[in-house]
Amino acid sequence: MAQPLISIKDITRDFTLGNEIVYVLKGIDLEINKGEYVALMGPSGSGKSTLMNLLGCLDTPTSGTYILNGKNVSHMGDDELAEIRNKEIGFVFQTFNLLPRTTALDNVALPMIYAGYSKADRHKRAKEVLTQVNLADRMDHQPNQLSGGQRQRVAIARALVNTPSIILADEPTGNLDSKTSVEIMKLFGEIHKNGNTVILVTHEEDIAAYAHRVIRLRDGVIESDTLK
């Protein structure tokens, strides 16, 4: 039996606010296998953003273990986490997070700079993934010359550029109209078909419906975990 890509055991995360401790995650157990398409849902304050930050190695748990692709990342330092993030995780955010005065091509190539690739290799790979997201004709455009949907495609290409283990998308259609949202979700479907593991954080049922497994959080625990 193959090891799960993500294995979380009894993860807690609390924050100290003044003299008060806020318990956000209260003992989460979760396994996600390679190639799954998962939606993470929950109302505001359910802990889903905190869980996403842990899954994305943007934060570490207060207690418990997180094994990502065979590596225990639960108690790594910032530098090690940054390296894991760059290698293993492609992020897509609601606000696109693109550099404004930089072309689509250079925005997409950015993670490869940190990974130490040569300029020629970076541009070759960036062109490949921009073509994959149907933006071959927009490589030299800056974000302000692109529509919201095109900007999100650039962000998705950037997430794919280092061939990560996981694509982690946080409300990826939150700033898009419904027609563009459908196009972007179709693109996530294609990315999943190509063998990528996709984890989608959303509060919208119609967006979660694209995933094959829906995990719902409430009050810091998993309320339900449903395979479709």
PDB file of C-alpha atoms in Angstrom:
ATOM      1  CA  MET A   1       0.000   0.000   0.000  1.00  0.00           C
ATOM      2  CA  ALA A   2       1.424   3.394  -1.016  1.00  0.00           C
ATOM      3  CA  GLN A   3       2.091   5.902   1.745  1.00  0.00           C
ATOM      4  CA  PRO A   4      -0.387   8.779   1.885  1.00  0.00           C
ATOM      5  CA  LEU A   5       0.971  12.027   0.451  1.00  0.00           C
ATOM      6  CA  ILE A   6      -0.304  13.851   3.542  1.00  0.00           C
ATOM      7  CA  SER A   7      -0.637  12.230   6.946  1.00  0.00           C
ATOM      8  CA  ILE A   8      -1.743  14.356   9.884  1.00  0.00           C
ATOM      9  CA  LYS A   9      -2.027  12.852  13.365  1.00  0.00           C
ATOM     10  CA  ASP A  10      -3.667  14.618  16.300  1.00  0.00           C
ATOM     11  CA  ILE A  11      -2.739  18.107  15.104  1.00  0.00           C
ATOM     12  CA  THR A  12      -3.584  20.998  17.396  1.00  0.00           C
ATOM     13  CA  ARG A  13      -2.971  24.695  16.866  1.00  0.00           C
ATOM     14  CA  ASP A  14      -3.599  27.342  19.461  1.00  0.00           C
ATOM     15  CA  PHE A  15      -2.757  31.032  19.616  1.00  0.00           C
ATOM     16  CA  THR A  16      -2.129  33.229  22.620  1.00  0.00           C
ATOM     17  CA  LEU A  17      -4.073  36.485  22.595  1.00  0.00           C
ATOM     18  CA  GLY A  18      -3.156  38.578  25.619  1.00  0.00           C
ATOM     19  CA  ASN A  19      -3.707  36.248  28.617  1.00  0.00           C
ATOM     20  CA  GLU A  20      -6.110  34.068  26.706  1.00  0.00           C
ATOM     21  CA  ILE A  21      -5.349  30.926  24.700  1.00  0.00           C
ATOM     22  CA  VAL A  22      -7.520  30.394  21.621  1.00  0.00           C
ATOM     23  CA  TYR A  23      -7.756  26.730  20.611  1.00  0.00           C
ATOM     24  CA  VAL A  24      -8.277  26.783  16.835  1.00  0.00           C
ATOM     25  CA  LEU A  25      -7.534  23.164  15.821  1.00  0.00           C
ATOM     26  CA  LYS A  26      -8.405  20.525  18.397  1.00  0.00           C
ATOM     27  CA  GLY A  27      -6.832  17.243  17.379  1.00  0.00           C
ATOM     28  CA  ILE A  28      -7.171  16.713  13.618  1.00  0.00           C
ATOM     29  CA  ASP A  29      -6.453  13.347  11.969  1.00  0.00           C
ATOM     30  CA  LEU A  30      -6.328  13.400   8.193  1.00  0.00           C
ATOM     31  CA  GLU A  31      -4.831  11.437   5.318  1.00  0.00           C
ATOM     32  CA  ILE A  32      -4.780  12.564   1.692  1.00  0.00           C
ATOM     33  CA  ASN A  33      -3.430  10.292  -1.031  1.00  0.00           C
ATOM     34  CA  LYS A  34      -1.518  11.268  -4.144  1.00  0.00           C
ATOM     35  CA  GLY A  35      -3.848  12.249  -6.966  1.00  0.00           C
ATOM     36  CA  GLU A  36      -6.865  13.151  -4.822  1.00  0.00           C
ATOM     37  CA  TYR A  37      -9.041  16.214  -5.440  1.00  0.00           C
ATOM     38  CA  VAL A  38     -10.179  17.499  -2.053  1.00  0.00           C
ATOM     39  CA  ALA A  39     -12.297  20.467  -0.981  1.00  0.00           C
ATOM     40  CA  LEU A  40     -11.807  21.822   2.531  1.00  0.00           C
ATOM     41  CA  MET A  41     -14.908  23.606   3.775  1.00  0.00           C
ATOM     42  CA  GLY A  42     -16.180  25.245   6.916  1.00  0.00           C
ATOM     43  CA  PRO A  43     -17.766  28.433   8.186  1.00  0.00           C
ATOM     44  CA  SER A  44     -15.695  31.410   9.277  1.00  0.00           C
ATOM     45  CA  GLY A  45     -13.843  30.489  12.481  1.00  0.00           C
ATOM     46  CA  SER A  46     -14.005  26.734  11.784  1.00  0.00           C
ATOM     47  CA  GLY A  47     -10.217  26.443  11.523  1.00  0.00           C
ATOM     48  CA  LYS A  48     -10.046  25.791   7.772  1.00  0.00           C
ATOM     49  CA  SER A  49      -7.614  28.671   7.067  1.00  0.00           C
ATOM     50  CA  THR A  50      -5.384  27.557   9.954  1.00  0.00           C
ATOM     51  CA  LEU A  51      -5.454  23.978   8.640  1.00  0.00           C
ATOM     52  CA  MET A  52      -4.635  25.237   5.145  1.00  0.00           C
ATOM     53  CA  ASN A  53      -1.651  27.193   6.517  1.00  0.00           C
ATOM     54  CA  LEU A  54      -0.414  24.015   8.223  1.00  0.00           C
ATOM     55  CA  LEU A  55      -0.948  21.882   5.102  1.00  0.00           C
ATOM     56  CA  GLY A  56       0.908  24.506   3.071  1.00  0.00           C
ATOM     57  CA  CYS A  57       3.826  24.630   5.547  1.00  0.00           C
ATOM     58  CA  LEU A  58       3.149  28.333   6.172  1.00  0.00           C
ATOM     59  CA  ASP A  59       2.770  27.505   9.859  1.00  0.00           C
ATOM     60  CA  THR A  60       3.637  24.646  12.234  1.00  0.00           C
ATOM     61  CA  PRO A  61       1.296  22.864  14.661  1.00  0.00           C
ATOM     62  CA  THR A  62       1.293  23.353  18.424  1.00  0.00           C
ATOM     63  CA  SER A  63       1.293  19.558  18.810  1.00  0.00           C
ATOM     64  CA  GLY A  64       0.830  16.472  16.666  1.00  0.00           C
ATOM     65  CA  THR A  65       2.662  15.274  13.554  1.00  0.00           C
ATOM     66  CA  TYR A  66       2.441  16.193   9.888  1.00  0.00           C
ATOM     67  CA  ILE A  67       4.175  13.899   7.395  1.00  0.00           C
ATOM     68  CA  LEU A  68       4.276  15.383   3.877  1.00  0.00           C
ATOM     69  CA  ASN A  69       5.544  13.126   1.102  1.00  0.00           C
ATOM     70  CA  GLY A  70       7.514  11.035   3.605  1.00  0.00           C
ATOM     71  CA  LYS A  71       9.030  13.997   5.478  1.00  0.00           C
ATOM     72  CA  ASN A  72       8.071  15.046   8.996  1.00  0.00           C
ATOM     73  CA  VAL A  73       7.460  18.775   8.599  1.00  0.00           C
ATOM     74  CA  SER A  74       5.765  19.308  11.985  1.00  0.00           C
ATOM     75  CA  HIS A  75       8.698  20.986  13.703  1.00  0.00           C
ATOM     76  CA  MET A  76      10.893  22.255  10.884  1.00  0.00           C
ATOM     77  CA  GLY A  77      12.445  25.714  11.069  1.00  0.00           C
ATOM     78  CA  ASP A  78      11.524  28.562   8.724  1.00  0.00           C
ATOM     79  CA  ASP A  79      14.293  27.904   6.188  1.00  0.00           C
ATOM     80  CA  GLU A  80      13.487  24.209   5.896  1.00  0.00           C
ATOM     81  CA  LEU A  81       9.774  24.989   5.580  1.00  0.00           C
ATOM     82  CA  ALA A  82      10.481  27.539   2.830  1.00  0.00           C
ATOM     83  CA  GLU A  83      12.395  24.874   0.900  1.00  0.00           C
ATOM     84  CA  ILE A  84       9.584  22.322   1.331  1.00  0.00           C
ATOM     85  CA  ARG A  85       7.009  24.912   0.206  1.00  0.00           C
ATOM     86  CA  ASN A  86       8.969  25.745  -2.914  1.00  0.00           C
ATOM     87  CA  LYS A  87       9.500  22.082  -3.850  1.00  0.00           C
ATOM     88  CA  GLU A  88       6.285  20.387  -2.751  1.00  0.00           C
ATOM     89  CA  ILE A  89       3.482  22.962  -2.847  1.00  0.00           C
ATOM     90  CA  GLY A  90       2.031  25.208  -5.544  1.00  0.00           C
ATOM     91  CA  PHE A  91      -0.146  27.963  -4.091  1.00  0.00           C
ATOM     92  CA  VAL A  92      -3.085  29.665  -5.787  1.00  0.00           C
ATOM     93  CA  PHE A  93      -4.668  32.557  -3.866  1.00  0.00           C
ATOM     94  CA  GLN A  94      -7.915  34.472  -4.232  1.00  0.00           C
ATOM     95  CA  THR A  95      -5.972  37.715  -4.819  1.00  0.00           C
ATOM     96  CA  PHE A  96      -3.603  36.188  -7.453  1.00  0.00           C
ATOM     97  CA  ASN A  97      -0.491  37.651  -5.664  1.00  0.00           C
ATOM     98  CA  LEU A  98       1.278  38.555  -8.913  1.00  0.00           C
ATOM     99  CA  LEU A  99       4.123  41.066  -9.191  1.00  0.00           C
ATOM    100  CA  PRO A 100       2.510  44.084 -10.896  1.00  0.00           C
ATOM    101  CA  ARG A 101       5.345  45.365 -13.117  1.00  0.00           C
ATOM    102  CA  THR A 102       6.470  41.944 -14.255  1.00  0.00           C
ATOM    103  CA  THR A 103       5.380  39.963 -17.321  1.00  0.00           C
ATOM    104  CA  ALA A 104       3.274  36.817 -17.039  1.00  0.00           C
ATOM    105  CA  LEU A 105       6.339  34.808 -18.093  1.00  0.00           C
ATOM    106  CA  ASP A 106       8.552  36.237 -15.331  1.00  0.00           C
ATOM    107  CA  ASN A 107       5.788  35.914 -12.711  1.00  0.00           C
ATOM    108  CA  VAL A 108       5.479  32.225 -13.552  1.00  0.00           C
ATOM    109  CA  ALA A 109       9.257  31.675 -13.581  1.00  0.00           C
ATOM    110  CA  LEU A 110       9.707  33.254 -10.131  1.00  0.00           C
ATOM    111  CA  PRO A 111       9.559  30.062  -7.976  1.00  0.00           C
ATOM    112  CA  MET A 112      12.273  28.554 -10.201  1.00  0.00           C
ATOM    113  CA  ILE A 113      14.678  31.363  -9.268  1.00  0.00           C
ATOM    114  CA  TYR A 114      14.471  30.230  -5.629  1.00  0.00           C
ATOM    115  CA  ALA A 115      14.939  26.639  -6.770  1.00  0.00           C
ATOM    116  CA  GLY A 116      18.191  27.633  -8.518  1.00  0.00           C
ATOM    117  CA  TYR A 117      17.364  27.006 -12.194  1.00  0.00           C
ATOM    118  CA  SER A 118      19.135  28.868 -15.013  1.00  0.00           C
ATOM    119  CA  LYS A 119      17.272  31.635 -16.842  1.00  0.00           C
ATOM    120  CA  ALA A 120      16.991  29.519 -20.017  1.00  0.00           C
ATOM    121  CA  ASP A 121      15.463  26.594 -18.072  1.00  0.00           C
ATOM    122  CA  ARG A 122      13.135  28.929 -16.186  1.00  0.00           C
ATOM    123  CA  HIS A 123      11.785  30.507 -19.345  1.00  0.00           C
ATOM    124  CA  LYS A 124      11.414  27.167 -21.130  1.00  0.00           C
ATOM    125  CA  ARG A 125       9.385  25.675 -18.263  1.00  0.00           C
ATOM    126  CA  ALA A 126       7.355  28.874 -17.718  1.00  0.00           C
ATOM    127  CA  LYS A 127       6.376  28.852 -21.418  1.00  0.00           C
ATOM    128  CA  GLU A 128       5.289  25.201 -21.095  1.00  0.00           C
ATOM    129  CA  VAL A 129       2.940  25.849 -18.170  1.00  0.00           C
ATOM    130  CA  LEU A 130       1.555  29.104 -19.634  1.00  0.00           C
ATOM    131  CA  THR A 131       0.706  27.111 -22.768  1.00  0.00           C
ATOM    132  CA  GLN A 132      -0.929  24.466 -20.544  1.00  0.00           C
ATOM    133  CA  VAL A 133      -3.262  27.125 -19.042  1.00  0.00           C
ATOM    134  CA  ASN A 134      -4.024  28.580 -22.527  1.00  0.00           C
ATOM    135  CA  LEU A 135      -2.033  31.790 -22.143  1.00  0.00           C
ATOM    136  CA  ALA A 136       0.668  31.217 -24.774  1.00  0.00           C
ATOM    137  CA  ASP A 137      -0.351  34.511 -26.446  1.00  0.00           C
ATOM    138  CA  ARG A 138      -0.172  36.553 -23.217  1.00  0.00           C
ATOM    139  CA  MET A 139       3.320  35.735 -21.938  1.00  0.00           C
ATOM    140  CA  ASP A 140       4.655  39.276 -22.337  1.00  0.00           C
ATOM    141  CA  HIS A 141       1.637  40.983 -20.763  1.00  0.00           C
ATOM    142  CA  GLN A 142       1.777  42.476 -17.279  1.00  0.00           C
ATOM    143  CA  PRO A 143      -1.025  41.710 -14.782  1.00  0.00           C
ATOM    144  CA  ASN A 144      -2.803  45.044 -15.383  1.00  0.00           C
ATOM    145  CA  GLN A 145      -3.111  44.103 -19.080  1.00  0.00           C
ATOM    146  CA  LEU A 146      -4.911  40.858 -18.207  1.00  0.00           C
ATOM    147  CA  SER A 147      -8.459  40.069 -17.105  1.00  0.00           C
ATOM    148  CA  GLY A 148      -9.119  38.579 -13.653  1.00  0.00           C
ATOM    149  CA  GLY A 149      -9.475  35.101 -15.145  1.00  0.00           C
ATOM    150  CA  GLN A 150      -6.232  35.452 -17.079  1.00  0.00           C
ATOM    151  CA  ARG A 151      -4.445  36.651 -13.940  1.00  0.00           C
ATOM    152  CA  GLN A 152      -5.673  33.586 -12.070  1.00  0.00           C
ATOM    153  CA  ARG A 153      -4.396  31.407 -14.935  1.00  0.00           C
ATOM    154  CA  VAL A 154      -0.967  33.036 -14.568  1.00  0.00           C
ATOM    155  CA  ALA A 155      -1.131  32.272 -10.834  1.00  0.00           C
ATOM    156  CA  ILE A 156      -2.075  28.643 -11.584  1.00  0.00           C
ATOM    157  CA  ALA A 157       0.807  28.335 -14.073  1.00  0.00           C
ATOM    158  CA  ARG A 158       3.160  29.711 -11.399  1.00  0.00           C
ATOM    159  CA  ALA A 159       1.825  27.105  -8.947  1.00  0.00           C
ATOM    160  CA  LEU A 160       2.567  24.339 -11.476  1.00  0.00           C
ATOM    161  CA  VAL A 161       6.011  25.505 -12.566  1.00  0.00           C
ATOM    162  CA  ASN A 162       8.088  23.511 -10.041  1.00  0.00           C
ATOM    163  CA  THR A 163       5.985  20.339 -10.572  1.00  0.00           C
ATOM    164  CA  PRO A 164       4.881  20.300  -6.912  1.00  0.00           C
ATOM    165  CA  SER A 165       3.277  17.360  -5.072  1.00  0.00           C
ATOM    166  CA  ILE A 166       0.229  19.463  -4.160  1.00  0.00           C
ATOM    167  CA  ILE A 167      -1.696  22.364  -5.649  1.00  0.00           C
ATOM    168  CA  LEU A 168      -3.227  24.265  -2.720  1.00  0.00           C
ATOM    169  CA  ALA A 169      -5.893  26.750  -3.804  1.00  0.00           C
ATOM    170  CA  ASP A 170      -7.419  29.201  -1.327  1.00  0.00           C
ATOM    171  CA  GLU A 171     -10.814  30.515  -2.546  1.00  0.00           C
ATOM    172  CA  PRO A 172      -9.395  30.557  -6.112  1.00  0.00           C
ATOM    173  CA  THR A 173     -12.617  31.924  -7.632  1.00  0.00           C
ATOM    174  CA  GLY A 174     -13.399  34.421  -4.844  1.00  0.00           C
ATOM    175  CA  ASN A 175     -12.586  37.461  -7.014  1.00  0.00           C
ATOM    176  CA  LEU A 176     -14.052  36.150 -10.284  1.00  0.00           C
ATOM    177  CA  ASP A 177     -17.475  36.316 -11.917  1.00  0.00           C
ATOM    178  CA  SER A 178     -19.433  33.092 -12.267  1.00  0.00           C
ATOM    179  CA  LYS A 179     -18.590  32.431 -15.944  1.00  0.00           C
ATOM    180  CA  THR A 180     -14.848  32.895 -15.290  1.00  0.00           C
ATOM    181  CA  SER A 181     -15.140  30.781 -12.116  1.00  0.00           C
ATOM    182  CA  VAL A 182     -16.466  27.863 -14.194  1.00  0.00           C
ATOM    183  CA  GLU A 183     -13.528  28.210 -16.624  1.00  0.00           C
ATOM    184  CA  ILE A 184     -11.002  28.260 -13.763  1.00  0.00           C
ATOM    185  CA  MET A 185     -12.620  25.224 -12.104  1.00  0.00           C
ATOM    186  CA  LYS A 186     -12.484  23.346 -15.434  1.00  0.00           C
ATOM    187  CA  LEU A 187      -8.779  24.127 -15.517  1.00  0.00           C
ATOM    188  CA  PHE A 188      -8.345  22.670 -11.991  1.00  0.00           C
ATOM    189  CA  GLY A 189     -10.162  19.570 -13.255  1.00  0.00           C
ATOM    190  CA  GLU A 190      -7.659  19.224 -16.110  1.00  0.00           C
ATOM    191  CA  ILE A 191      -4.734  19.737 -13.712  1.00  0.00           C
ATOM    192  CA  HIS A 192      -6.137  16.986 -11.496  1.00  0.00           C
ATOM    193  CA  LYS A 193      -6.568  14.663 -14.507  1.00  0.00           C
ATOM    194  CA  ASN A 194      -2.890  15.241 -15.304  1.00  0.00           C
ATOM    195  CA  GLY A 195      -2.056  13.575 -11.986  1.00  0.00           C
ATOM    196  CA  ASN A 196      -1.776  16.544  -9.622  1.00  0.00           C
ATOM    197  CA  THR A 197      -3.136  16.397  -6.082  1.00  0.00           C
ATOM    198  CA  VAL A 198      -5.482  19.360  -5.657  1.00  0.00           C
ATOM    199  CA  ILE A 199      -6.665  20.768  -2.306  1.00  0.00           C
ATOM    200  CA  LEU A 200      -9.241  23.493  -2.592  1.00  0.00           C
ATOM    201  CA  VAL A 201     -10.240  25.725   0.328  1.00  0.00           C
ATOM    202  CA  THR A 202     -13.675  27.230  -0.253  1.00  0.00           C
ATOM    203  CA  HIS A 203     -16.877  28.261   1.496  1.00  0.00           C
ATOM    204  CA  GLU A 204     -18.936  27.900  -1.696  1.00  0.00           C
ATOM    205  CA  GLU A 205     -20.851  24.642  -2.181  1.00  0.00           C
ATOM    206  CA  ASP A 206     -20.887  24.941  -5.995  1.00  0.00           C
ATOM    207  CA  ILE A 207     -17.084  25.237  -6.062  1.00  0.00           C
ATOM    208  CA  ALA A 208     -16.621  22.348  -3.590  1.00  0.00           C
ATOM    209  CA  ALA A 209     -18.851  20.243  -5.882  1.00  0.00           C
ATOM    210  CA  TYR A 210     -15.964  20.022  -8.387  1.00  0.00           C
ATOM    211  CA  ALA A 211     -13.855  18.071  -5.886  1.00  0.00           C
ATOM    212  CA  HIS A 212     -14.107  14.296  -5.385  1.00  0.00           C
ATOM    213  CA  ARG A 213     -13.868  14.449  -1.606  1.00  0.00           C
ATOM    214  CA  VAL A 214     -15.263  17.106   0.731  1.00  0.00           C
ATOM    215  CA  ILE A 215     -13.866  17.611   4.254  1.00  0.00           C
ATOM    216  CA  ARG A 216     -15.936  19.888   6.493  1.00  0.00           C
ATOM    217  CA  LEU A 217     -14.533  21.554   9.569  1.00  0.00           C
ATOM    218  CA  ARG A 218     -16.469  23.037  12.431  1.00  0.00           C
ATOM    219  CA  ASP A 219     -15.103  24.450  15.695  1.00  0.00           C
ATOM    220  CA  GLY A 220     -11.616  23.105  15.054  1.00  0.00           C
ATOM    221  CA  VAL A 221     -12.537  19.477  14.351  1.00  0.00           C
ATOM    222  CA  ILE A 222     -13.453  17.521  11.225  1.00  0.00           C
ATOM    223  CA  GLU A 223     -17.232  17.327  11.153  1.00  0.00           C
ATOM    224  CA  SER A 224     -17.503  15.136   8.047  1.00  0.00           C
ATOM    225  CA  ASP A 225     -15.298  13.627   5.357  1.00  0.00           C
ATOM    226  CA  THR A 226     -17.265  12.538   2.291  1.00  0.00           C
ATOM    227  CA  LEU A 227     -16.091  10.771  -0.854  1.00  0.00           C
ATOM    228  CA  LYS A 228     -18.202  11.283  -3.940  1.00  0.00           C
TER     229      LYS A 228
END
